[in-house]
Short mmCIF file of C-alpha atoms in Angstrom, two decimals:
data_model
loop_
_atom_site.label_atom_id
_atom_site.label_comp_id
_atom_site.label_asym_id
_atom_site.label_seq_id
_atom_site.Cartn_x
_atom_site.Cartn_y
_atom_site.Cartn_z
CA MET A 1 -17.46 -37.49 54.52
CA ALA A 2 -17.73 -33.83 53.49
CA GLU A 3 -14.10 -33.42 54.48
CA ASP A 4 -13.00 -36.21 52.09
CA GLN A 5 -14.82 -34.62 49.15
CA GLU A 6 -13.08 -31.26 49.67
CA ASN A 7 -9.65 -32.88 49.43
CA ASP A 8 -10.46 -34.93 46.30
CA GLN A 9 -9.03 -32.28 43.95
CA GLU A 10 -6.53 -33.59 41.45
CA PRO A 11 -3.02 -32.11 41.44
CA GLY A 12 -2.76 -29.05 39.26
CA GLN A 13 -6.35 -28.00 39.83
CA GLY A 14 -7.28 -25.13 42.06
CA VAL A 15 -7.51 -21.41 42.11
CA GLY A 16 -5.19 -19.45 39.83
CA VAL A 17 -4.89 -16.02 38.34
CA VAL A 18 -4.99 -15.62 34.58
CA THR A 19 -3.29 -12.53 33.26
CA LYS A 20 -4.07 -11.24 29.82
CA THR A 21 -1.39 -9.42 27.92
CA ALA A 22 -2.59 -7.07 25.23
CA PRO A 23 -0.93 -7.92 21.92
CA LYS A 24 1.34 -5.18 20.64
CA THR A 25 0.16 -4.39 17.15
CA LYS A 26 2.75 -2.82 14.89
CA ARG A 27 1.75 -0.43 12.13
CA PRO A 28 2.44 -1.89 8.69
CA SER A 29 5.32 -0.41 6.71
CA LEU A 30 4.30 2.12 4.11
CA TYR A 31 5.57 2.35 0.55
CA LYS A 32 5.66 5.26 -1.88
CA VAL A 33 4.47 4.52 -5.40
CA LEU A 34 6.70 6.47 -7.78
CA LEU A 35 6.08 7.41 -11.39
CA LEU A 36 9.18 7.92 -13.56
CA ASN A 37 9.31 10.43 -16.39
CA ASP A 38 9.97 9.40 -19.98
CA ASP A 39 9.97 11.33 -23.25
CA TYR A 40 7.32 9.21 -24.95
CA THR A 41 4.25 8.72 -22.74
CA PRO A 42 1.65 11.44 -23.45
CA GLN A 43 0.86 13.74 -20.54
CA GLU A 44 -2.87 13.15 -21.06
CA PHE A 45 -2.35 9.42 -20.54
CA VAL A 46 -0.46 10.04 -17.29
CA VAL A 47 -3.24 12.34 -16.03
CA TRP A 48 -5.85 9.73 -16.94
CA LEU A 49 -3.81 7.00 -15.20
CA LEU A 50 -3.47 9.06 -12.00
CA GLN A 51 -7.22 9.57 -11.94
CA ALA A 52 -8.08 5.96 -12.76
CA ILE A 53 -5.63 4.12 -10.51
CA PHE A 54 -4.80 6.61 -7.77
CA LYS A 55 -8.22 8.32 -7.60
CA LYS A 56 -6.73 11.79 -8.02
CA ASP A 57 -9.05 14.63 -8.94
CA PRO A 58 -8.20 16.32 -12.27
CA GLU A 59 -6.23 19.20 -10.69
CA GLU A 60 -4.16 16.91 -8.47
CA ALA A 61 -3.50 14.54 -11.39
CA VAL A 62 -2.16 17.42 -13.50
CA ARG A 63 -0.04 18.66 -10.59
CA VAL A 64 1.54 15.21 -10.05
CA MET A 65 2.07 14.74 -13.80
CA LEU A 66 3.83 18.11 -14.08
CA HIS A 67 5.98 17.31 -11.06
CA VAL A 68 7.03 14.01 -12.66
CA HIS A 69 7.67 15.78 -15.98
CA GLN A 70 9.82 18.51 -14.41
CA ASN A 71 11.67 16.47 -11.78
CA GLY A 72 11.94 13.06 -13.42
CA VAL A 73 10.05 11.28 -10.65
CA GLY A 74 6.99 11.88 -8.49
CA VAL A 75 4.99 10.26 -5.73
CA CYS A 76 1.53 9.01 -6.73
CA GLY A 77 0.59 7.87 -3.24
CA VAL A 78 1.68 6.07 -0.09
CA TYR A 79 0.22 2.64 0.71
CA THR A 80 0.80 -0.60 2.54
CA TYR A 81 3.01 -3.08 0.69
CA GLU A 82 0.25 -5.13 -0.95
CA ILE A 83 -1.70 -2.10 -2.15
CA ALA A 84 1.44 -0.36 -3.46
CA GLU A 85 2.48 -3.54 -5.27
CA THR A 86 -0.97 -3.81 -6.87
CA LYS A 87 -0.95 -0.17 -7.99
CA VAL A 88 2.51 -0.55 -9.56
CA ALA A 89 1.31 -3.65 -11.44
CA GLN A 90 -1.82 -1.82 -12.63
CA VAL A 91 0.21 1.14 -13.94
CA MET A 92 2.64 -1.16 -15.74
CA GLU A 93 -0.17 -3.26 -17.24
CA LEU A 94 -2.17 -0.26 -18.49
CA SER A 95 0.96 1.39 -19.87
CA ARG A 96 1.97 -1.73 -21.79
CA ARG A 97 -1.56 -2.29 -23.03
CA ASN A 98 -1.56 1.25 -24.40
CA GLN A 99 1.97 0.83 -25.80
CA HIS A 100 3.63 3.38 -23.52
CA PRO A 101 7.04 2.90 -21.86
CA LEU A 102 5.91 4.51 -18.57
CA GLN A 103 7.72 3.11 -15.54
CA CYS A 104 6.37 2.86 -12.01
CA THR A 105 8.18 1.63 -8.90
CA MET A 106 7.74 1.56 -5.16
CA GLU A 107 10.07 2.22 -2.27
CA ARG A 108 9.76 2.01 1.48
CA GLU A 109 8.91 5.31 3.06
#
């Protein structure tokens, strides 16, 4: 009787080896947030914006603003897509609200 119980296993049941494969996580793409120079937006506003949105200290904000002023474009920061997109939208919204034509874009790094 003990012998009959041992052979009562259903097909497909028994001992097997389960292998776990570690998922390959890929780093998210990064995007540069770029500020474009114009002849109308006050430098003080740009410095304030860099501090408010990009959390730059006053010296770094002035440095970035001057770079944008002298070269026509400058990098405010590098972020994942969603964060970069949000920062661009914030810059555009605050610029419009303050009646400045400041432009901000993003590009893949």
